[in-house]
PDB file of C-alpha atoms in Angstrom:
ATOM      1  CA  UNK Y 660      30.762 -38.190 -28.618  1.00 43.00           C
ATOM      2  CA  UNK Y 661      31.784 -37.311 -24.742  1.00 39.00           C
ATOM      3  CA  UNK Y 662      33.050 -33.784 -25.888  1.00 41.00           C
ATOM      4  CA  UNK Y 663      29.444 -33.127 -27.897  1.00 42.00           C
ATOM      5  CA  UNK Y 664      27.792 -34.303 -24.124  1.00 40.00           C
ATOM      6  CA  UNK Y 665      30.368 -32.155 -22.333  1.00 36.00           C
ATOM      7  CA  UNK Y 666      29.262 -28.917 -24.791  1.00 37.00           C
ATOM      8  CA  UNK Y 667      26.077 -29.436 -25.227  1.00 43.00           C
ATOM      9  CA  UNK Y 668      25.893 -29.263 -21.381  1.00 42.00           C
ATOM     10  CA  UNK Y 669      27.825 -26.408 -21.125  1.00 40.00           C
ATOM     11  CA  UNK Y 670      26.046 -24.456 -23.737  1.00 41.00           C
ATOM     12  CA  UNK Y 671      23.149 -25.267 -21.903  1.00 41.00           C
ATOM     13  CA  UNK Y 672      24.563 -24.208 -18.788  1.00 44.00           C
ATOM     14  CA  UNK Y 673      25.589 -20.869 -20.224  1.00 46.00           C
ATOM     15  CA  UNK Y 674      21.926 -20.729 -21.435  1.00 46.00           C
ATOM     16  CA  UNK Y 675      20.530 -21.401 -17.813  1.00 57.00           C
ATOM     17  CA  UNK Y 676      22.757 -18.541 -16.493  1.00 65.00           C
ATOM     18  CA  UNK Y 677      21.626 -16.581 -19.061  1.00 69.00           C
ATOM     19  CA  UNK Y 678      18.060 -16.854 -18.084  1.00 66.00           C
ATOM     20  CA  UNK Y 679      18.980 -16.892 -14.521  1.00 68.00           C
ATOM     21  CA  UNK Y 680      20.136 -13.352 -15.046  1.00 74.00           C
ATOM     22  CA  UNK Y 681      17.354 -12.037 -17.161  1.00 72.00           C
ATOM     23  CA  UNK Y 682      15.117 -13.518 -14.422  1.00 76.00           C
ATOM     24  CA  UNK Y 683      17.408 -11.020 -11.535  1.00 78.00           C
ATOM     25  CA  UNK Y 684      16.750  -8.243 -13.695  1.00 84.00           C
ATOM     26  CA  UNK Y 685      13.725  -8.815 -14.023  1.00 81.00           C
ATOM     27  CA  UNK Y 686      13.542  -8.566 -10.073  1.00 82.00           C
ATOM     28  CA  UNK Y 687      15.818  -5.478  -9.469  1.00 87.00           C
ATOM     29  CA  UNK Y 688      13.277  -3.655 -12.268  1.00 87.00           C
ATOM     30  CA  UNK Y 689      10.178  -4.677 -10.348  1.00 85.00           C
ATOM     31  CA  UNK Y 690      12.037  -3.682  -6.991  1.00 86.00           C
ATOM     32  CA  UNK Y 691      12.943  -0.303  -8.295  1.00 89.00           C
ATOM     33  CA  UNK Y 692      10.023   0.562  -9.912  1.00 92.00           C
ATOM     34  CA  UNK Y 693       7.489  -0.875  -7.246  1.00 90.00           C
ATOM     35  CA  UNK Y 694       9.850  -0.559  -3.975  1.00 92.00           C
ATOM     36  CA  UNK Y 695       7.543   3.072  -2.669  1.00 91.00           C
ATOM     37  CA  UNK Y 696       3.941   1.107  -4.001  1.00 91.00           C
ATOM     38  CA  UNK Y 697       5.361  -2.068  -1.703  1.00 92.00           C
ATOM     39  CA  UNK Y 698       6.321  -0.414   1.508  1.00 92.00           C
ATOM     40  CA  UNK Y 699       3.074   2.211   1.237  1.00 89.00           C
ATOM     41  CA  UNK Y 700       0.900  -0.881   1.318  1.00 91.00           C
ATOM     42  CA  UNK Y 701       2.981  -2.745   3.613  1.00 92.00           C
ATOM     43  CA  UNK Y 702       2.708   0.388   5.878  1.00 89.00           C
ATOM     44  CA  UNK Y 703      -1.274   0.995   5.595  1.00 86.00           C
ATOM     45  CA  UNK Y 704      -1.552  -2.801   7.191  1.00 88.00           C
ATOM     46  CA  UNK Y 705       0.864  -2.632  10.020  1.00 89.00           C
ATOM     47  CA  UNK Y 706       0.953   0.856  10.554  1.00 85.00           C
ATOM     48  CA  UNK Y 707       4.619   0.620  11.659  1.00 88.00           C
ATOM     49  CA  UNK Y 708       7.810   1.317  10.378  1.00 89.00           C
ATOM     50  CA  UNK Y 709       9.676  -1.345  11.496  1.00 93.00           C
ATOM     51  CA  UNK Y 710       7.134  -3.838  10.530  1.00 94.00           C
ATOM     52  CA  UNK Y 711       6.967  -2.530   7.341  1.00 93.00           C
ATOM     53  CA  UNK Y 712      10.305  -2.544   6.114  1.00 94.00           C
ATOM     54  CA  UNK Y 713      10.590  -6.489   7.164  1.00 95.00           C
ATOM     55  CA  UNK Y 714       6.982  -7.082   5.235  1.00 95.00           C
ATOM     56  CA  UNK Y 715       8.765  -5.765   2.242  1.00 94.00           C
ATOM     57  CA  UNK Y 716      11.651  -7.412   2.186  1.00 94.00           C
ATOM     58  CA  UNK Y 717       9.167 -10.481   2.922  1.00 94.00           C
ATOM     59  CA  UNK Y 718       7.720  -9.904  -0.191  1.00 94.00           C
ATOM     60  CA  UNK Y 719      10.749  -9.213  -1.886  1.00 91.00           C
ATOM     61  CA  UNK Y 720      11.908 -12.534  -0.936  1.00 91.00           C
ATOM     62  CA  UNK Y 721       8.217 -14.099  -1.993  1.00 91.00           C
ATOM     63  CA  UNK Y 722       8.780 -12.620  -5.607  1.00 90.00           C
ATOM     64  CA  UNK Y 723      12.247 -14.566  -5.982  1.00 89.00           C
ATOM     65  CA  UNK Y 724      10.763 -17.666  -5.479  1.00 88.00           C
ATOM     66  CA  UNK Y 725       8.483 -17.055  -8.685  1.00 85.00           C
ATOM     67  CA  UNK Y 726      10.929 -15.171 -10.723  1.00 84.00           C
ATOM     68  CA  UNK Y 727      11.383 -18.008 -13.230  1.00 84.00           C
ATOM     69  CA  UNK Y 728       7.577 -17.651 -13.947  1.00 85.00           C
ATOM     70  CA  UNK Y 729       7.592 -13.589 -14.158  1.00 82.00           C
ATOM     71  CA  UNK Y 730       7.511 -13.353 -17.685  1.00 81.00           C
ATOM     72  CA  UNK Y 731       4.135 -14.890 -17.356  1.00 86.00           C
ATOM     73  CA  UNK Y 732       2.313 -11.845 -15.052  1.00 86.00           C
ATOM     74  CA  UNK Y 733       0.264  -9.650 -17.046  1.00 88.00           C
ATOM     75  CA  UNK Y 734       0.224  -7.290 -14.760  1.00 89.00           C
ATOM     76  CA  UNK Y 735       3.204  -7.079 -12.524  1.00 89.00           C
ATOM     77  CA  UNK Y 736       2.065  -4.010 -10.499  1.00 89.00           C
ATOM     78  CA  UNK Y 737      -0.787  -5.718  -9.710  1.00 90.00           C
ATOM     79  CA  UNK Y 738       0.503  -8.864  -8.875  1.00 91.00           C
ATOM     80  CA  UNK Y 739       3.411  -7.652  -6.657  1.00 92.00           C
ATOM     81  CA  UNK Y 740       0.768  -5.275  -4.609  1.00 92.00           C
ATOM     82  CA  UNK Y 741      -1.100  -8.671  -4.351  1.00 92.00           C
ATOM     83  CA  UNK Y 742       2.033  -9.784  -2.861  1.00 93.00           C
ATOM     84  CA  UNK Y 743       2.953  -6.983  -0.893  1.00 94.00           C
ATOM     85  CA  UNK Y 744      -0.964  -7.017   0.732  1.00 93.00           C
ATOM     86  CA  UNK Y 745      -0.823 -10.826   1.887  1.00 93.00           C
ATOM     87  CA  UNK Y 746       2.482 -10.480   3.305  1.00 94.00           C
ATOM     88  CA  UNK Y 747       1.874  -7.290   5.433  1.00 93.00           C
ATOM     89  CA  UNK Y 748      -1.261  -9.090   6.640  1.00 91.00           C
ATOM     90  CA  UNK Y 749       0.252 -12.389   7.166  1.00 92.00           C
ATOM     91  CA  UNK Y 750       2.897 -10.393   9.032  1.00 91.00           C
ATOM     92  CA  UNK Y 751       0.115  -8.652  11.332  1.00 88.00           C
ATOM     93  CA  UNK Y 752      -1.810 -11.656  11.574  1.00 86.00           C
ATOM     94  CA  UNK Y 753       1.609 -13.482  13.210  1.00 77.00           C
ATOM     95  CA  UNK Y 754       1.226 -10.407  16.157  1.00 67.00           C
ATOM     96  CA  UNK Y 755      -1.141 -10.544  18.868  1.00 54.00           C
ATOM     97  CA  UNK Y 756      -4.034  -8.602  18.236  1.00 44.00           C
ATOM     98  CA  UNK Y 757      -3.836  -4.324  19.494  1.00 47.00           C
ATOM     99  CA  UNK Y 758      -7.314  -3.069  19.093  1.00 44.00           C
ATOM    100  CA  UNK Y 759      -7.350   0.654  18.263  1.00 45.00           C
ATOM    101  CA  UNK Y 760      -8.683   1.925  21.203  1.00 44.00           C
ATOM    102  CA  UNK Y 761     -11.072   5.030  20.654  1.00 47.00           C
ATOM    103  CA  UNK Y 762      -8.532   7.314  22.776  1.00 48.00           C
ATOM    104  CA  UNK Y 763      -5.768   6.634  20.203  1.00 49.00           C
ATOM    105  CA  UNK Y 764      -8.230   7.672  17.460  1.00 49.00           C
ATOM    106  CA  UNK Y 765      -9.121  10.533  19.268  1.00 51.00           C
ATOM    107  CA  UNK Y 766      -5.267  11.273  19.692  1.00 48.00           C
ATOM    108  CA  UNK Y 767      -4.953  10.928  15.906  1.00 47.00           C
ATOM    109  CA  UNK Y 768      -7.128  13.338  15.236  1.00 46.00           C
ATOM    110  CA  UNK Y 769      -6.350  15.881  17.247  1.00 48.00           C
ATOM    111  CA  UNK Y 770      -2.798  15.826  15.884  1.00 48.00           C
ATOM    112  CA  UNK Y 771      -4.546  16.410  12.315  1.00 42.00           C
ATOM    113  CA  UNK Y 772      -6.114  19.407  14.115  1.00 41.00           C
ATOM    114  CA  UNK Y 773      -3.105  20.872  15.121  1.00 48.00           C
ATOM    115  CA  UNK Y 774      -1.754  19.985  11.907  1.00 45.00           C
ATOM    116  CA  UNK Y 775      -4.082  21.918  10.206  1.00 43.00           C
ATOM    117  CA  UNK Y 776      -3.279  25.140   7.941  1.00 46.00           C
ATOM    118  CA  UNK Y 777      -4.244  28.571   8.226  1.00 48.00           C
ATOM    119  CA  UNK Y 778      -8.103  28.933   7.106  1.00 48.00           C
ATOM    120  CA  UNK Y 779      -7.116  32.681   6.148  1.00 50.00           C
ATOM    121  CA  UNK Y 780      -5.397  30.830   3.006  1.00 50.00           C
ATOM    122  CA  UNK Y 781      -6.573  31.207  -0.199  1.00 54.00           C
ATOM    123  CA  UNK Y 782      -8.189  27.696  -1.022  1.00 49.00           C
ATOM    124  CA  UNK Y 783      -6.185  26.897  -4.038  1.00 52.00           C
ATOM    125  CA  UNK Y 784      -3.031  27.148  -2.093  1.00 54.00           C
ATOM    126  CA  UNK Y 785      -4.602  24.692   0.520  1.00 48.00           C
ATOM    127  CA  UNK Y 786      -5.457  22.457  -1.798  1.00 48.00           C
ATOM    128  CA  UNK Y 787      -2.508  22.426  -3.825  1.00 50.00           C
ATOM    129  CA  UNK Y 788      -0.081  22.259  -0.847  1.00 56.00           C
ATOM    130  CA  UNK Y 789       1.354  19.292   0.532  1.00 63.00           C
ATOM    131  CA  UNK Y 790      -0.572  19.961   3.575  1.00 70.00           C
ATOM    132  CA  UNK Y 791      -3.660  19.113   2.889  1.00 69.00           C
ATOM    133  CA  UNK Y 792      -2.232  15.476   1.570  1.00 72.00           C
ATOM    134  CA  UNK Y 793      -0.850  14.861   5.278  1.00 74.00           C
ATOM    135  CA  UNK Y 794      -3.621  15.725   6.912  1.00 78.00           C
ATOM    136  CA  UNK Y 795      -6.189  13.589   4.674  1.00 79.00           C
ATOM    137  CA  UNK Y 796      -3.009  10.440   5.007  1.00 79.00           C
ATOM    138  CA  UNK Y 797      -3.565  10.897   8.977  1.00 82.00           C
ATOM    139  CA  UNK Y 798      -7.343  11.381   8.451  1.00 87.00           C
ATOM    140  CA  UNK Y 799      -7.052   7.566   6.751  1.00 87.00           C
ATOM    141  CA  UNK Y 800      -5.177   6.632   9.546  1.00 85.00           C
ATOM    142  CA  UNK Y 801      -8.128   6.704  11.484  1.00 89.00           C
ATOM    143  CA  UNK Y 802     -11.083   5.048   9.398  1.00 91.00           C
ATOM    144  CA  UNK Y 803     -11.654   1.540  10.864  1.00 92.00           C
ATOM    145  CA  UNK Y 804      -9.421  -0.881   8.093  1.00 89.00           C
ATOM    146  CA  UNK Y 805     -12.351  -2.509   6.081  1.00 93.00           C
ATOM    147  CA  UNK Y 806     -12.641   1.474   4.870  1.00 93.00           C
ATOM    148  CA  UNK Y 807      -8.954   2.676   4.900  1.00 92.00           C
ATOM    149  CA  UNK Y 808      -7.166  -0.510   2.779  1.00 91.00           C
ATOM    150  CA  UNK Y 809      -9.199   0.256   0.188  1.00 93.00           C
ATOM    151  CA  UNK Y 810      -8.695   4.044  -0.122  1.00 91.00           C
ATOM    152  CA  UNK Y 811      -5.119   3.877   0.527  1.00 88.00           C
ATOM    153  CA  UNK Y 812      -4.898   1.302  -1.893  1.00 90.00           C
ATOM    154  CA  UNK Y 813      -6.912   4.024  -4.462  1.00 89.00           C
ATOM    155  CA  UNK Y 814      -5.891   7.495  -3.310  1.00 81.00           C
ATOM    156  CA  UNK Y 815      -1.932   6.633  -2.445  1.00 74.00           C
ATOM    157  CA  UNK Y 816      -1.268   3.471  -4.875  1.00 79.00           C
ATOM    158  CA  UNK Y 817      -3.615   5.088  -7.633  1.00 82.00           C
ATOM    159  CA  UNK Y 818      -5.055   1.640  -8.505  1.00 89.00           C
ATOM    160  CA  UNK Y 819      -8.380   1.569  -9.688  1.00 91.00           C
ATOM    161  CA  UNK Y 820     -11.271  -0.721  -8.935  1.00 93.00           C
ATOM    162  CA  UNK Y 821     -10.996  -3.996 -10.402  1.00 93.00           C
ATOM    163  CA  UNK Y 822      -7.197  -4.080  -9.338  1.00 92.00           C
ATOM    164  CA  UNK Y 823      -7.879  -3.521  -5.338  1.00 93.00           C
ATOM    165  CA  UNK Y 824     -10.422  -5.976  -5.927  1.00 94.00           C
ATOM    166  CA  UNK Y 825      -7.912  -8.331  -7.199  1.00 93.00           C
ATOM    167  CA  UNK Y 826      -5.329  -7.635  -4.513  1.00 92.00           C
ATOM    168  CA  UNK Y 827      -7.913  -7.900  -1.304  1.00 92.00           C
ATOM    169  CA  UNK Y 828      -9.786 -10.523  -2.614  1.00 92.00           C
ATOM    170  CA  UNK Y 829     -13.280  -8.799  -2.757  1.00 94.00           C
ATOM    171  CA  UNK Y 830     -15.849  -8.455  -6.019  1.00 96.00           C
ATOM    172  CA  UNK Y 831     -15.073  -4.775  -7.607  1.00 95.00           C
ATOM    173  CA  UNK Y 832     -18.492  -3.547  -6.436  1.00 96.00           C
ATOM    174  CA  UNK Y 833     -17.612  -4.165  -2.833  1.00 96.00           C
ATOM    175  CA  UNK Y 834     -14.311  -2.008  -3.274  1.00 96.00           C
ATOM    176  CA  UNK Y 835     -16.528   0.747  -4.908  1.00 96.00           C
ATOM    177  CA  UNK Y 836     -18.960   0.641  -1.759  1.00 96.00           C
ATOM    178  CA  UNK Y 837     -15.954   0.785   0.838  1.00 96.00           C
ATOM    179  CA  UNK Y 838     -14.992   3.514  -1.440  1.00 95.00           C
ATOM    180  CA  UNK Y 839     -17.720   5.883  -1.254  1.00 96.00           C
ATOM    181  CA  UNK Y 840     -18.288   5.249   2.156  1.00 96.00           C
ATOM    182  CA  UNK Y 841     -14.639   5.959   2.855  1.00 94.00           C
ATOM    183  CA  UNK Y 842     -14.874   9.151   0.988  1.00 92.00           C
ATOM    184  CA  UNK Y 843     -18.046  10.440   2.720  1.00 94.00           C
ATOM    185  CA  UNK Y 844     -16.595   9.514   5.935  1.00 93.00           C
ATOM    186  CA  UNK Y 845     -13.170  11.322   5.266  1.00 90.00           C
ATOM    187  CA  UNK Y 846     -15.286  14.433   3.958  1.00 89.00           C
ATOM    188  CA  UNK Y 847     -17.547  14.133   7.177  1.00 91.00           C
ATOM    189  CA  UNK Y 848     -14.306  13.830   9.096  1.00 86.00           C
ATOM    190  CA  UNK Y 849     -12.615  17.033   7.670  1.00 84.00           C
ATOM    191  CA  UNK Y 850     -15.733  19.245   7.626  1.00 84.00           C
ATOM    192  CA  UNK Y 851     -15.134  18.606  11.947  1.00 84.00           C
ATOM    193  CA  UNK Y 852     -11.578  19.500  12.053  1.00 79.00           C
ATOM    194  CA  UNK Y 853     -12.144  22.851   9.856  1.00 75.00           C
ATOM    195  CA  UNK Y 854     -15.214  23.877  12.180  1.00 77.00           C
ATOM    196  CA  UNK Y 855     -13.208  23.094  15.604  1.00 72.00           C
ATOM    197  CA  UNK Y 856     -10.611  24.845  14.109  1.00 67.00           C
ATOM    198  CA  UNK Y 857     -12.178  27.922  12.723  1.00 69.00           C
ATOM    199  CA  UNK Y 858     -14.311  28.754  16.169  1.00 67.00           C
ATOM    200  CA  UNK Y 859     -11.323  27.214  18.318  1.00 57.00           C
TER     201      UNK Y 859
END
């Protein structure tokens, strides 16, 4: 009767290890498929490398304590973003507050200016090349962060609507507002650099 106790707990131990390690792979698969998505949104908040790298292994750490309940998530992109969002901001929240000053802003955007590529190229090259992308990241860089969260979270992360809406807390319609004005702000934005650039 002992030896059935002493089995039956060690079968059930070797079934809680088992679990234990399909729970740690669940992890490392979520960390190496979301590890880019995490630090990008980590970065967009604290806008520092540093920082950044801490906030995600912050969240990293966050998602251990629920990996027993991962199975659960429906949508484990979503729900690590989620993570990766109130960490970065809990993490900037913890720092004393460095208001953006309109001179930094201004310095932003004159590096995007001298960024800038050749206007004598052919628009489909400047388009396609991996110019253009940097100067519209540093171009988000400078929208005030009600407008850039959610269009970093759209444009870089490729989430849609109802998922940034999920992650910042916000109905979907107010994430499709921020959008557009995001967008027309960006466009307005760009339209400046190319004239300054072209009669400069």
């Amino acid at each position: 009767m002992a030896e059935q106790a002493i089995l039956g707990d060690a079968a059930l131990s070797g079934a809680n290890s088992s679990v234990a390690v399909g729970q740690a792979q669940q992890v490392e698969a979520l960390v190496a498929q979301h590890m880019r998505m995490v630090f990008r949104i980590c970065w967009s908040i604290l806008r520092n490398h540093h920082d950044a790298e801490d906030a995600v292994q912050e969240c990293f750490l966050r998602v251990l304590k629920f990996q027993d309940r991962i199975h659960q998530i429906r949508n484990p992109k979503t729900w690590l973003a989620r993570i990766a969002w109130t960490t970065a901001l809990d993490k900037r929240s913890g720092k004393p507050l460095q208001e953006e000053s309109s001179g930094k802003r201004d310095l932003l955007e004159q590096d995007v200016l001298e960024r800038l590529p050749d206007p004598a190229l052919p628009l489909d090259q400047l388009v396609a090349g991996r110019e253009l992308q940097d100067i519209l990241e540093r171009l988000i860089g400078t929208l005030p962060d009600e407008l850039r969260e959610p269009i970093e979270l759209s444009a870089v992360q490729e989430l849609n609507s109802s998922e940034i809406a999920e992650i910042m807390k916000i109905p979907a319609e107010s994430v499709r507002t921020r959008l557009f004005r995001a967008r027309q702000l960006l466009k307005t934005k760009l339209a400046v650099l190319l004239e300054v650039q072209k009669h400069g």
